[in-house]
Amino acid sequence: MPQKAMAESGLDGRGAVLDNSVMACPPSPFGRPLDLEGGRIELSHGSGGKSTQQLIEELFGQAFANPLLDKRDDAATVDLSAVAGTGRVVLSTDSFVVSPRRFPGGNIGSLAIHGTVNDIAMAGARPLHLAAAFILEEGLALAELVEIIAAMAAAAREAGVTIVTGDTKVVERGKGDGVFITTTGVGVAPAGVAPSADRARPGDVVLLSGPIGDHGVAILSARDGLSLSASLASDSAALNGLVAEMIAIDPDIHVLRDPTRGGLAAAANEIAHASGVGLHLDEVALPVRPAVAAACEILGLDPLHVANEGKLIAIVAAETADAVLAAMRRHPRGRDAARIGTVIEDPDRFVQMTTRFGGRRMVDWIAGDQLPRIC
Amino acid sequence: MPQKAMAESGLDGRGAVLDNSVMACPPSPFGRPLDLEGGRIELSHGSGGKSTQQLIEELFGQAFANPLLDKRDDAATVDLSAVAGTGRVVLSTDSFVVSPRRFPGGNIGSLAIHGTVNDIAMAGARPLHLAAAFILEEGLALAELVEIIAAMAAAAREAGVTIVTGDTKVVERGKGDGVFITTTGVGVAPAGVAPSADRARPGDVVLLSGPIGDHGVAILSARDGLSLSASLASDSAALNGLVAEMIAIDPDIHVLRDPTRGGLAAAANEIAHASGVGLHLDEVALPVRPAVAAACEILGLDPLHVANEGKLIAIVAAETADAVLAAMRRHPRGRDAARIGTVIEDPDRFVQMTTRFGGRRMVDWIAGDQLPRIC
């Protein structure tokens, strides 16, 4: 809507914030407040001057307000002493370039929170603070940015993390694509908890927290304007709560991994490669929603290669597998968790799968560019 | 050069890495190694699959190698216990979109290290670890990426920081602009050291580490292909060593700020605004190189608004100002440091300057889009 209104008004957005003197507005330290409904991002919002300050104050500052961010320093000083006596601090970063920016189940803002929260959680750590950096394209509707920021703020609140520092850059029209967001998180890991891709051992059990392929299929469906199924929605969600329950049962979980870009196949191969083992999966045990399976058929995709944004693989010792699986199923984000395979000795580090017809096939990494800009 | 060679060879880069079976190459776990001289970024490098792994292993992994990054987890676990008994951890993030990507004195890679190292240093902290996230445009010459990565690795080494985790995304041709880099740093601040923009007090002294305007003028000169002066070069440099020397003299430095985007004027106004004070600067004391002053004349710029990437402002108590200034001048990055003004009481929070002709003028924030994509 705001884009349409903008086009109809004949404004190109340049200079509108400071120069348009028609409307009467409440006072602001920056003169006229940002026009959050009809305004657009201008190059001046990236100049480091007054317009940049205004964007930060009236948009990011409002949505993400917390004592650390409110100091407006270029860096945030976070106090981890209460939670990290041992100093095991976990750091993770991800850029988000998903296209389209809005999709069933979320937008680039919520995704940017979930993705980084989950990477921290996959290290067995409790995510605490995020930094958020925005690369905005000149001409982006402020109304859309408001929507994205609101989704980020809500997702951060729900995941229990604060956005403590950030950055905003603006690039010329045609040199970006609306919004790119890079989030970087810090968290702390309890002593003795150190899941890592290189810790899978033969005999371990492979658990999956729920059905695969939802995010990727939802994005592709939204991208192509396909009406594949009304029930397709991204699974984008924060998994730190689920991980905390799992760690409470077994602090020595060997591997945690969220199968995002590249799907379960990429995550499984990365683990096999890093640990020097093989994985043996069971297709019958692998949960895939019927609507996702149908969409994959139509799109010619293998659900194993399709991105997820609210699922995890856990590799645990055989002795604790049942208890961890039960804990997962008690949590809303792991209700449909399943035991999907085992770790085997294999000098070739292959990921293999027993198909539903009883045959065996290799599960390889996706090689090409099947699914660009899925996250 | 690589771009020209590429165009002449008639390759558009798509599929060249995996499909070109003409050349004989040494074995690699990914099949043919990346063609770092003639190759280009393809969408598959962002797929999360084998091509992404290959890019990470053969390019980023080689250049940034360290034990934390070598684990190839999605998050890095950093041990801060030896340095941060009190848990005062500092976090800062910045996206770099500078255009052109190469300029006299550096490139986007070295700048991405210096910028974030300096933001951490400005919090009085010792920068330790960086996360680096790349948004690459399809078609980017791998040879240029190699050059950028090499500059990052060298700058990180020189600044004494390690790149412990990262991310790579690829966007379609025309949806980005070669390379955008977001770096996020963590550092630790010694107990009692807490410079912040809100701590300037009337009577404090304003110090500047050296001449202003070098970075911005060098970028503009490179951008427009102007041959303004052979001696114009960016001042891009890491300031953590200089800050450590200053803190050794006065742990209670009130404010540290690097005047990047928006220049000294923006930094001064941010400090005045945050601290609720006025600043009074002295133009005669303000160091500006003759070549920069001349270029600013030609370009119609005020050096006070031009970005710096290797300078800092310090605001210190009057009693320690001379000793801090002397320490700055002993350090290579502060050789031309100067006392440029004082903090005054001013409910209007104005930044004023006594001009070289004895008059007074206001130093305001830059309002427009004078200098887009300067960092």
XYZ file of C-alpha atoms in Angstrom:
750
model
C 0.000 0.000 0.000
C 2.576 2.601 0.956
C 4.389 1.975 -2.300
C 1.234 2.667 -4.257
C 0.413 5.801 -2.279
C 3.947 6.993 -2.875
C 3.777 6.487 -6.601
C 0.416 8.224 -6.823
C 1.642 11.230 -4.896
C 4.355 11.684 -7.468
C 7.085 11.949 -4.851
C 10.267 10.099 -5.540
C 11.131 10.143 -1.891
C 14.284 12.243 -2.166
C 14.235 15.156 0.188
C 10.716 14.390 1.346
C 11.663 13.991 4.970
C 13.328 17.330 5.454
C 11.962 19.471 2.653
C 8.257 18.747 2.535
C 6.805 21.621 4.537
C 3.126 21.075 3.796
C 2.148 18.863 6.710
C 1.998 20.021 10.316
C 3.716 17.527 12.617
C 4.593 17.334 16.304
C 8.012 18.728 17.211
C 11.088 16.471 17.069
C 14.765 17.135 17.805
C 15.311 16.434 14.104
C 12.648 18.828 12.844
C 9.859 16.965 11.078
C 9.475 13.328 12.233
C 9.987 10.534 9.708
C 6.960 9.822 7.536
C 6.635 6.179 8.476
C 3.636 5.599 6.251
C 4.522 7.268 2.991
C 8.258 7.925 3.313
C 11.129 6.109 1.692
C 14.764 5.425 2.483
C 17.037 8.080 1.038
C 20.795 8.117 0.640
C 20.986 10.737 3.382
C 19.775 8.104 5.869
C 23.189 6.511 5.434
C 25.245 9.705 5.603
C 26.076 9.479 9.282
C 24.484 12.888 9.772
C 21.180 14.092 11.120
C 19.023 11.886 8.884
C 20.882 8.790 10.029
C 20.425 9.821 13.647
C 16.739 10.381 13.031
C 16.250 6.956 11.439
C 18.043 5.340 14.358
C 16.125 7.273 17.008
C 12.633 7.155 15.552
C 12.695 3.663 14.108
C 15.338 1.297 15.485
C 15.636 3.020 18.858
C 11.892 2.908 19.444
C 11.446 -0.711 18.426
C 14.490 -2.225 20.112
C 14.728 0.036 23.178
C 16.842 -1.346 26.016
C 19.393 0.240 28.356
C 22.441 -0.900 26.364
C 21.135 0.217 22.985
C 19.823 3.423 24.513
C 23.374 4.566 25.236
C 23.887 5.005 21.469
C 27.567 4.179 21.600
C 29.170 2.497 18.599
C 29.737 -0.563 20.755
C 27.737 -2.137 23.559
C 29.286 -3.315 26.783
C 27.495 -6.432 27.930
C 27.811 -7.879 31.398
C 28.174 -11.633 31.152
C 29.628 -12.097 34.630
C 26.389 -13.343 36.165
C 25.974 -16.053 33.549
C 29.490 -16.851 32.378
C 31.734 -17.407 35.337
C 33.932 -19.561 33.132
C 33.931 -17.146 30.221
C 32.685 -19.625 27.597
C 31.226 -17.068 25.238
C 29.713 -18.106 21.912
C 29.673 -15.842 18.850
C 27.792 -16.339 15.581
C 26.943 -14.188 12.566
C 24.601 -14.526 9.586
C 23.538 -12.245 6.765
C 19.942 -12.501 5.626
C 19.074 -11.782 2.003
C 15.854 -13.790 1.702
C 13.642 -13.055 -1.290
C 10.775 -12.282 -1.033
C 11.205 -10.361 2.211
C 7.683 -11.272 3.359
C 6.516 -14.882 3.338
C 3.929 -17.036 5.099
C 5.220 -17.499 8.616
C 7.485 -14.463 8.872
C 9.632 -11.875 7.157
C 13.329 -11.118 6.807
C 13.272 -9.448 10.252
C 11.933 -12.384 12.249
C 14.146 -14.726 10.219
C 17.249 -12.648 11.054
C 16.533 -13.108 14.763
C 15.645 -16.800 14.591
C 18.618 -17.697 12.415
C 21.240 -16.247 14.698
C 19.520 -17.255 17.939
C 19.493 -20.800 16.580
C 23.162 -20.782 15.608
C 24.024 -19.782 19.168
C 21.658 -22.410 20.568
C 23.266 -25.078 18.340
C 26.523 -24.428 20.202
C 24.673 -25.408 23.363
C 24.676 -21.795 24.512
C 22.017 -19.475 25.841
C 21.682 -16.561 23.390
C 21.720 -13.221 25.212
C 22.531 -10.263 22.994
C 22.373 -9.479 19.305
C 23.982 -6.884 17.066
C 21.971 -5.959 13.964
C 23.401 -4.336 10.826
C 21.172 -3.109 8.012
C 22.048 -2.478 4.377
C 19.101 -0.549 2.983
C 18.427 0.249 -0.657
C 17.495 3.808 -1.535
C 13.749 3.923 -2.198
C 12.728 1.245 0.303
C 9.324 2.133 1.745
C 9.681 3.155 5.381
C 6.378 1.397 6.071
C 7.950 -1.901 5.056
C 11.011 -1.214 7.184
C 8.715 -0.501 10.126
C 7.041 -3.876 9.583
C 10.394 -5.678 9.405
C 11.715 -3.947 12.524
C 8.521 -4.765 14.418
C 8.878 -8.438 13.506
C 12.516 -8.372 14.667
C 11.582 -6.773 17.966
C 8.813 -9.314 18.563
C 11.026 -12.277 17.641
C 13.825 -10.997 19.887
C 11.395 -10.561 22.788
C 10.006 -14.053 22.326
C 13.491 -15.570 22.171
C 14.601 -13.627 25.244
C 17.432 -11.719 23.549
C 18.143 -7.989 23.355
C 19.493 -6.071 20.367
C 22.278 -4.063 21.969
C 24.067 -2.423 19.061
C 23.642 -1.922 15.355
C 24.534 -0.172 12.152
C 22.719 1.239 9.147
C 24.071 1.757 5.667
C 22.219 2.926 2.577
C 23.172 1.994 -0.996
C 21.908 3.559 -4.195
C 18.840 2.260 -6.009
C 19.796 -0.864 -7.952
C 22.869 -1.598 -5.804
C 21.024 -3.625 -3.192
C 17.653 -5.306 -2.891
C 15.468 -3.550 -0.354
C 16.948 -4.789 2.908
C 19.810 -7.055 3.864
C 20.188 -7.733 7.583
C 23.227 -9.161 9.321
C 22.694 -10.304 12.886
C 25.491 -11.397 15.191
C 24.774 -12.992 18.520
C 26.611 -13.666 21.726
C 25.586 -16.273 24.215
C 27.073 -18.259 27.040
C 27.432 -22.017 27.239
C 27.200 -23.836 30.569
C 30.355 -25.682 31.616
C 30.479 -29.176 30.104
C 28.069 -28.403 27.279
C 29.960 -28.386 23.990
C 28.054 -29.865 21.070
C 30.086 -29.639 17.878
C 29.870 -31.020 14.344
C 33.009 -33.085 14.963
C 31.668 -35.059 17.929
C 29.426 -37.670 16.253
C 30.593 -41.205 17.134
C 29.624 -44.585 15.661
C 26.633 -45.936 17.574
C 25.191 -42.487 18.289
C 21.562 -41.798 17.467
C 20.345 -39.086 15.071
C 17.259 -37.174 16.228
C 15.281 -34.596 14.237
C 12.967 -32.091 15.934
C 10.158 -32.129 13.344
C 9.104 -32.201 9.695
C 11.545 -30.860 7.120
C 11.289 -28.563 4.130
C 8.663 -26.099 5.380
C 10.755 -22.930 5.136
C 12.214 -23.492 1.701
C 8.930 -24.542 0.150
C 7.104 -21.567 1.707
C 9.700 -19.175 0.283
C 9.609 -20.697 -3.176
C 5.851 -20.661 -3.156
C 5.769 -16.995 -2.097
C 8.500 -16.102 -4.584
C 6.851 -17.514 -7.635
C 3.365 -16.459 -6.611
C 2.442 -20.135 -6.702
C -0.680 -21.098 -4.803
C 0.602 -24.549 -4.020
C -1.245 -24.946 -0.777
C -2.718 -22.618 1.784
C -1.089 -24.666 4.530
C 2.501 -23.971 3.445
C 4.269 -21.724 5.938
C 7.835 -21.250 7.049
C 8.821 -23.050 10.251
C 11.008 -20.043 11.191
C 11.260 -20.094 14.992
C 13.729 -19.740 17.837
C 14.986 -23.078 19.134
C 16.827 -21.948 22.258
C 13.960 -23.013 24.525
C 13.897 -26.495 23.020
C 17.676 -26.831 23.303
C 17.582 -25.830 26.968
C 15.130 -28.688 27.676
C 17.314 -31.146 25.791
C 20.464 -30.080 27.610
C 18.679 -30.423 30.929
C 18.262 -34.132 30.099
C 21.686 -34.705 28.518
C 24.301 -31.966 28.920
C 26.653 -34.025 26.782
C 24.680 -33.861 23.520
C 27.355 -34.570 20.915
C 26.069 -32.561 17.958
C 23.354 -29.942 17.450
C 22.781 -28.480 14.018
C 19.946 -26.547 12.408
C 19.511 -27.753 8.839
C 19.040 -24.385 7.121
C 20.506 -23.614 3.680
C 21.242 -26.864 1.901
C 18.703 -28.659 4.089
C 19.100 -31.817 6.132
C 21.381 -33.260 3.452
C 23.963 -30.483 3.865
C 23.842 -30.621 7.663
C 24.228 -34.417 7.678
C 27.155 -34.281 5.268
C 28.869 -31.515 7.241
C 28.599 -33.600 10.397
C 29.835 -36.774 8.685
C 32.726 -34.832 7.167
C 33.703 -33.076 10.420
C 33.390 -36.176 12.613
C 34.947 -38.647 10.169
C 31.947 -40.992 10.331
C 29.051 -42.127 8.165
C 25.380 -41.436 8.812
C 22.640 -43.888 8.057
C 19.173 -42.333 7.793
C 15.800 -44.014 7.510
C 13.426 -42.376 5.014
C 10.321 -43.896 6.628
C 11.195 -42.210 9.924
C 11.802 -38.826 8.295
C 8.873 -36.482 8.940
C 7.701 -34.445 5.922
C 4.309 -32.707 5.876
C 2.049 -33.948 3.057
C 1.675 -30.401 1.671
C 5.470 -29.999 1.621
C 5.973 -33.400 0.014
C 3.396 -32.509 -2.650
C 4.985 -29.113 -3.293
C 8.417 -30.729 -3.583
C 7.018 -33.119 -6.175
C 5.635 -30.239 -8.222
C 8.803 -28.127 -7.875
C 11.126 -31.046 -8.531
C 12.840 -30.729 -5.158
C 14.122 -33.254 -2.677
C 12.895 -32.269 0.823
C 16.324 -33.283 2.109
C 17.822 -30.326 0.229
C 15.208 -27.786 1.256
C 15.979 -25.222 3.967
C 14.459 -25.264 7.440
C 14.542 -22.384 9.919
C 12.963 -23.922 13.005
C 14.294 -27.467 13.089
C 17.348 -29.126 14.546
C 19.272 -32.358 14.272
C 20.713 -33.734 17.490
C 23.250 -36.524 17.695
C 23.335 -38.139 21.104
C 24.711 -41.226 22.783
C 22.438 -44.264 22.320
C 21.872 -44.477 26.093
C 20.259 -41.041 26.365
C 18.459 -40.970 22.997
C 15.038 -42.034 24.287
C 15.074 -39.546 27.147
C 16.199 -36.660 24.916
C 13.565 -37.562 22.311
C 10.872 -37.598 25.004
C 11.984 -34.161 26.222
C 11.881 -32.839 22.670
C 8.336 -34.126 22.175
C 7.182 -32.371 25.331
C 8.297 -28.998 23.890
C 6.082 -27.188 21.355
C 8.985 -26.883 18.900
C 9.747 -30.606 19.079
C 6.262 -32.108 19.194
C 6.897 -34.147 16.027
C 10.486 -35.087 16.844
C 11.713 -38.420 15.541
C 14.660 -40.783 15.654
C 15.800 -40.713 12.038
C 19.051 -42.652 11.939
C 22.341 -43.742 13.426
C 25.991 -42.863 13.172
C 28.130 -45.587 11.611
C 31.813 -46.173 10.957
C 32.655 -45.134 7.407
C 36.065 -43.957 6.248
C 34.316 -42.472 3.176
C 32.109 -40.294 5.430
C 29.013 -41.032 3.351
C 25.453 -40.159 4.311
C 23.204 -42.999 3.192
C 19.482 -43.532 3.472
C 17.277 -46.622 3.468
C 14.411 -45.579 1.213
C 10.749 -46.251 1.916
C 10.954 -49.048 -0.636
C 13.773 -50.763 1.250
C 16.561 -49.708 -1.114
C 19.572 -47.600 -0.242
C 20.659 -44.287 -1.668
C 23.382 -41.758 -1.118
C 22.346 -38.421 0.363
C 24.701 -35.909 -1.197
C 25.174 -32.192 -0.734
C 23.247 -30.083 -3.144
C 25.755 -29.087 -5.840
C 24.072 -26.343 -7.837
C 22.109 -23.175 -7.296
C 18.724 -24.782 -6.817
C 17.509 -22.443 -4.093
C 19.181 -19.038 -4.067
C 18.277 -16.496 -1.384
C 16.306 -18.845 0.792
C 17.546 -17.121 3.965
C 42.962 -7.187 -14.641
C 40.976 -10.333 -13.841
C 37.789 -8.621 -15.023
C 39.358 -7.804 -18.346
C 40.789 -11.300 -18.775
C 37.355 -12.693 -17.974
C 35.601 -10.569 -20.528
C 38.125 -11.485 -23.185
C 37.780 -15.182 -22.526
C 34.063 -14.882 -23.207
C 33.141 -16.750 -20.031
C 30.263 -15.394 -18.071
C 31.388 -17.307 -15.030
C 28.263 -19.430 -14.586
C 29.083 -23.062 -14.246
C 32.748 -22.444 -14.878
C 33.903 -23.808 -11.558
C 32.215 -27.168 -11.692
C 31.471 -27.738 -15.363
C 34.601 -26.658 -17.157
C 36.423 -29.917 -17.735
C 39.188 -28.674 -19.993
C 41.896 -27.902 -17.438
C 43.756 -30.519 -15.416
C 43.915 -29.549 -11.745
C 45.240 -31.094 -8.555
C 42.716 -33.187 -6.602
C 40.381 -31.539 -4.056
C 37.628 -32.932 -1.846
C 35.279 -30.760 -3.930
C 36.517 -31.985 -7.305
C 38.142 -29.211 -9.259
C 39.594 -26.398 -7.052
C 38.199 -22.887 -7.408
C 39.658 -20.929 -10.301
C 40.917 -18.037 -8.229
C 42.306 -16.160 -11.205
C 39.592 -16.360 -13.823
C 36.557 -17.581 -11.856
C 33.541 -15.629 -10.700
C 31.037 -15.854 -7.892
C 27.994 -17.901 -8.860
C 24.645 -18.256 -7.144
C 25.621 -21.816 -6.194
C 28.298 -20.370 -3.909
C 25.430 -19.216 -1.714
C 23.378 -22.404 -1.865
C 24.696 -23.905 1.349
C 25.819 -26.929 -0.620
C 29.133 -28.166 -1.932
C 30.044 -24.943 -3.746
C 29.517 -22.915 -0.578
C 31.699 -25.332 1.360
C 34.358 -25.086 -1.312
C 34.378 -21.286 -1.244
C 34.667 -21.333 2.525
C 37.431 -23.952 2.594
C 39.565 -22.766 -0.275
C 39.233 -19.025 0.204
C 38.071 -17.867 3.650
C 39.399 -20.910 5.505
C 42.850 -20.575 3.964
C 43.166 -16.841 4.562
C 41.714 -16.625 8.062
C 42.881 -20.002 9.444
C 42.807 -20.259 13.234
C 41.727 -23.030 15.607
C 38.269 -21.553 16.286
C 37.393 -20.917 12.653
C 38.889 -24.263 11.666
C 36.153 -26.065 13.617
C 33.652 -24.908 10.944
C 30.764 -24.713 13.373
C 28.046 -22.121 12.771
C 29.135 -20.406 15.975
C 32.522 -19.945 17.611
C 33.112 -20.509 21.300
C 35.621 -17.974 22.517
C 37.412 -18.209 25.827
C 37.458 -14.794 27.468
C 38.181 -16.078 30.970
C 41.866 -15.201 30.890
C 41.178 -11.593 29.966
C 37.719 -10.847 31.338
C 37.464 -11.954 34.888
C 34.759 -9.378 35.417
C 32.874 -10.290 32.259
C 32.873 -6.771 30.748
C 32.491 -7.826 27.152
C 32.126 -5.261 24.370
C 30.219 -5.963 21.141
C 30.110 -3.852 17.986
C 28.915 -4.357 14.413
C 29.324 -2.457 11.146
C 28.388 -3.127 7.550
C 30.816 -1.927 4.896
C 29.496 -0.894 1.493
C 32.294 1.465 0.428
C 32.444 2.400 -3.250
C 34.858 1.961 -4.929
C 35.984 -1.191 -3.169
C 39.651 -0.416 -3.835
C 41.117 2.958 -2.923
C 44.509 4.469 -2.100
C 45.381 3.201 1.356
C 43.204 0.081 1.436
C 40.152 -1.771 0.224
C 36.763 -2.796 1.625
C 38.433 -5.746 3.381
C 41.012 -3.826 5.374
C 38.401 -1.155 6.107
C 35.989 -3.784 7.469
C 38.621 -4.884 9.963
C 39.777 -1.399 10.964
C 36.249 -0.046 11.377
C 35.089 -2.691 13.813
C 38.392 -2.952 15.663
C 38.176 0.800 16.206
C 34.580 0.713 17.453
C 35.627 -1.841 20.067
C 38.712 0.218 20.963
C 36.542 3.347 21.353
C 34.723 1.529 24.164
C 38.092 1.272 25.910
C 38.223 -2.438 25.161
C 40.839 -4.723 23.705
C 39.421 -6.220 20.480
C 39.908 -9.989 20.388
C 37.654 -11.773 17.942
C 35.700 -10.856 14.823
C 32.820 -12.410 12.939
C 32.704 -11.634 9.214
C 29.613 -11.920 6.998
C 29.804 -11.495 3.232
C 27.047 -10.599 0.791
C 28.502 -11.326 -2.638
C 27.000 -10.383 -5.979
C 26.829 -13.040 -8.646
C 29.566 -12.370 -11.178
C 32.124 -10.920 -8.758
C 35.613 -11.878 -9.915
C 37.117 -14.409 -7.519
C 40.480 -12.704 -8.027
C 39.068 -9.527 -6.498
C 37.568 -11.463 -3.614
C 40.957 -13.076 -3.020
C 42.529 -9.615 -2.852
C 39.885 -8.374 -0.401
C 40.202 -11.429 1.809
C 43.995 -11.105 1.828
C 43.702 -7.478 2.949
C 41.290 -8.526 5.710
C 43.604 -11.252 6.914
C 46.592 -8.885 6.955
C 44.652 -6.142 8.753
C 43.353 -8.623 11.334
C 46.857 -9.943 11.944
C 48.234 -6.454 12.360
C 45.465 -5.487 14.783
C 45.924 -8.688 16.769
C 42.398 -10.032 16.243
C 41.205 -13.375 14.880
C 38.220 -13.979 12.596
C 36.484 -16.826 14.375
C 33.217 -17.275 12.513
C 31.523 -16.048 9.370
C 28.819 -16.356 6.774
C 28.549 -16.066 3.002
C 25.482 -15.223 0.971
C 25.207 -14.654 -2.766
C 22.629 -12.413 -4.441
C 21.771 -12.261 -8.120
C 23.521 -9.916 -10.520
C 22.098 -6.408 -10.061
C 20.783 -7.096 -6.542
C 23.990 -6.174 -4.746
C 27.198 -4.362 -5.601
C 30.144 -6.718 -5.695
C 30.824 -7.228 -2.000
C 29.248 -6.000 1.204
C 31.018 -7.055 4.402
C 29.609 -6.945 7.902
C 32.115 -7.400 10.693
C 31.173 -7.785 14.334
C 33.752 -7.699 17.064
C 34.030 -8.733 20.669
C 36.551 -7.335 23.061
C 37.094 -6.986 26.760
C 37.412 -3.774 28.712
C 39.629 -3.570 31.809
C 37.809 -2.796 35.040
C 37.356 0.956 35.521
C 37.770 1.806 31.838
C 34.431 2.959 30.461
C 34.644 5.797 27.939
C 31.210 6.701 26.626
C 29.693 9.508 24.550
C 27.680 10.665 27.575
C 30.661 11.315 29.861
C 31.996 14.674 28.579
C 31.982 17.277 31.376
C 32.484 21.057 31.235
C 36.173 21.827 31.617
C 37.278 18.619 29.866
C 39.776 18.858 27.036
C 39.141 17.634 23.467
C 42.075 15.834 21.835
C 42.312 14.666 18.219
C 44.812 12.003 17.110
C 45.775 13.528 13.758
C 44.720 15.314 10.567
C 41.126 14.904 9.425
C 39.414 14.203 6.126
C 41.945 11.803 4.558
C 39.641 8.807 4.130
C 36.659 10.614 2.663
C 38.718 12.654 0.229
C 40.666 9.563 -0.889
C 37.407 7.697 -1.573
C 35.852 10.567 -3.494
C 38.998 11.025 -5.493
C 39.126 7.293 -6.344
C 35.391 7.222 -7.088
C 35.372 10.005 -9.574
C 38.671 9.080 -11.126
C 39.888 12.532 -10.144
C 43.649 13.003 -10.029
C 43.453 15.553 -7.260
C 46.778 14.762 -5.717
C 49.044 11.746 -5.657
C 49.428 12.173 -1.912
C 45.761 11.564 -1.067
C 45.315 8.244 0.721
C 42.864 6.874 3.234
C 43.996 6.942 6.855
C 42.269 3.583 7.424
C 44.099 1.948 10.330
C 43.519 0.079 13.564
C 43.612 2.316 16.627
C 43.585 -0.288 19.401
C 47.334 0.058 19.979
C 47.052 3.825 20.350
C 44.098 3.506 22.715
C 45.991 1.036 24.895
C 48.809 3.595 25.334
C 46.314 6.335 26.210
C 44.504 4.164 28.750
C 47.820 3.261 30.356
C 48.228 6.973 31.128
C 44.603 7.734 32.046
C 42.261 4.769 32.586
C 39.434 7.233 33.158
C 39.328 8.748 29.664
C 35.808 10.141 29.507
C 35.016 9.815 25.792
C 36.655 8.072 22.852
C 35.112 8.321 19.414
C 36.349 7.657 15.894
C 34.960 10.351 13.590
C 33.977 8.131 10.637
C 30.802 8.759 8.598
C 29.673 12.344 9.104
C 33.214 13.320 10.106
C 34.413 15.201 13.162
C 31.271 17.348 13.080
C 28.956 14.352 13.558
C 31.104 12.843 16.308
C 31.300 16.165 18.159
C 27.550 16.696 17.925
C 26.796 13.160 19.075
C 28.997 13.683 22.115
C 27.478 17.083 22.914
C 23.994 15.637 22.520
C 24.670 12.523 24.644
C 26.537 14.397 27.403
C 24.275 17.464 27.536
C 27.189 19.857 27.048
C 28.601 22.194 24.425
C 31.910 21.778 22.639
C 34.142 24.643 21.682
C 36.676 23.839 18.962
C 39.578 25.909 17.673
C 40.002 25.834 13.889
C 43.663 26.903 14.057
C 44.461 23.859 16.190
C 42.623 21.459 13.869
C 45.104 19.478 11.748
C 44.187 19.138 8.046
C 46.764 18.060 5.456
C 47.310 20.684 2.721
C 46.391 18.183 -0.024
C 43.150 17.339 1.798
C 42.332 21.006 2.380
C 42.920 21.700 -1.318
C 40.792 18.738 -2.403
C 37.988 19.857 -0.074
C 38.114 23.308 -1.684
C 37.765 21.802 -5.153
C 35.017 19.356 -4.118
C 33.141 21.933 -2.074
C 33.466 19.946 1.142
C 34.059 20.960 4.735
C 36.825 18.717 6.178
C 34.782 18.620 9.394
C 32.129 16.597 7.550
C 34.514 14.232 5.797
C 34.968 10.666 7.069
C 38.104 9.401 8.797
C 38.963 5.751 9.398
C 42.135 5.996 11.452
C 41.560 8.947 13.774
C 40.017 9.384 17.181
C 38.716 12.122 19.411
C 39.401 11.768 23.110
C 37.765 13.837 25.817
C 39.744 13.783 29.031
C 39.896 15.626 32.330
C 41.984 18.842 32.084
C 44.490 17.473 34.618
C 45.500 14.493 32.470
C 45.203 16.136 29.033
C 48.894 16.958 28.597
C 50.056 13.511 29.629
C 47.528 11.772 27.360
C 48.467 14.034 24.448
C 52.140 13.261 24.982
C 51.397 9.518 24.981
C 49.409 9.903 21.761
C 52.280 11.710 20.068
C 54.696 8.926 21.000
C 52.532 6.416 19.072
C 52.802 6.180 15.246
C 49.014 6.596 14.897
C 48.984 9.738 17.044
C 52.146 11.473 15.908
C 50.210 14.598 14.837
C 47.776 14.597 17.760
C 46.513 17.984 18.912
C 44.432 19.659 21.588
C 41.531 20.989 19.523
C 39.042 22.351 22.044
C 37.242 22.222 25.359
C 33.931 21.078 26.750
C 31.682 23.904 27.947
C 28.357 24.227 29.671
C 25.609 24.731 27.111
C 21.974 23.733 27.567
C 21.598 23.985 23.761
C 24.345 21.360 23.283
C 25.920 23.315 20.452
C 29.271 22.585 18.867
C 30.949 25.901 18.080
C 34.281 26.742 16.505
C 36.543 29.776 16.658
C 37.592 30.218 13.042
C 41.121 30.986 11.888
C 39.971 34.572 11.362
C 38.874 34.902 14.975
C 35.132 34.621 14.297
C 32.788 31.979 15.621
C 30.658 29.501 13.726
C 28.332 26.636 14.505
C 29.529 23.163 13.573
C 26.380 21.289 12.619
C 25.717 17.718 11.590
C 25.747 17.123 7.908
C 22.075 17.059 6.876
C 22.027 15.720 3.332
C 23.539 12.920 1.306
C 26.842 14.573 0.547
C 28.990 11.476 0.816
C 27.154 8.205 0.276
C 28.987 4.885 0.645
C 32.113 6.307 2.187
C 32.540 3.222 4.401
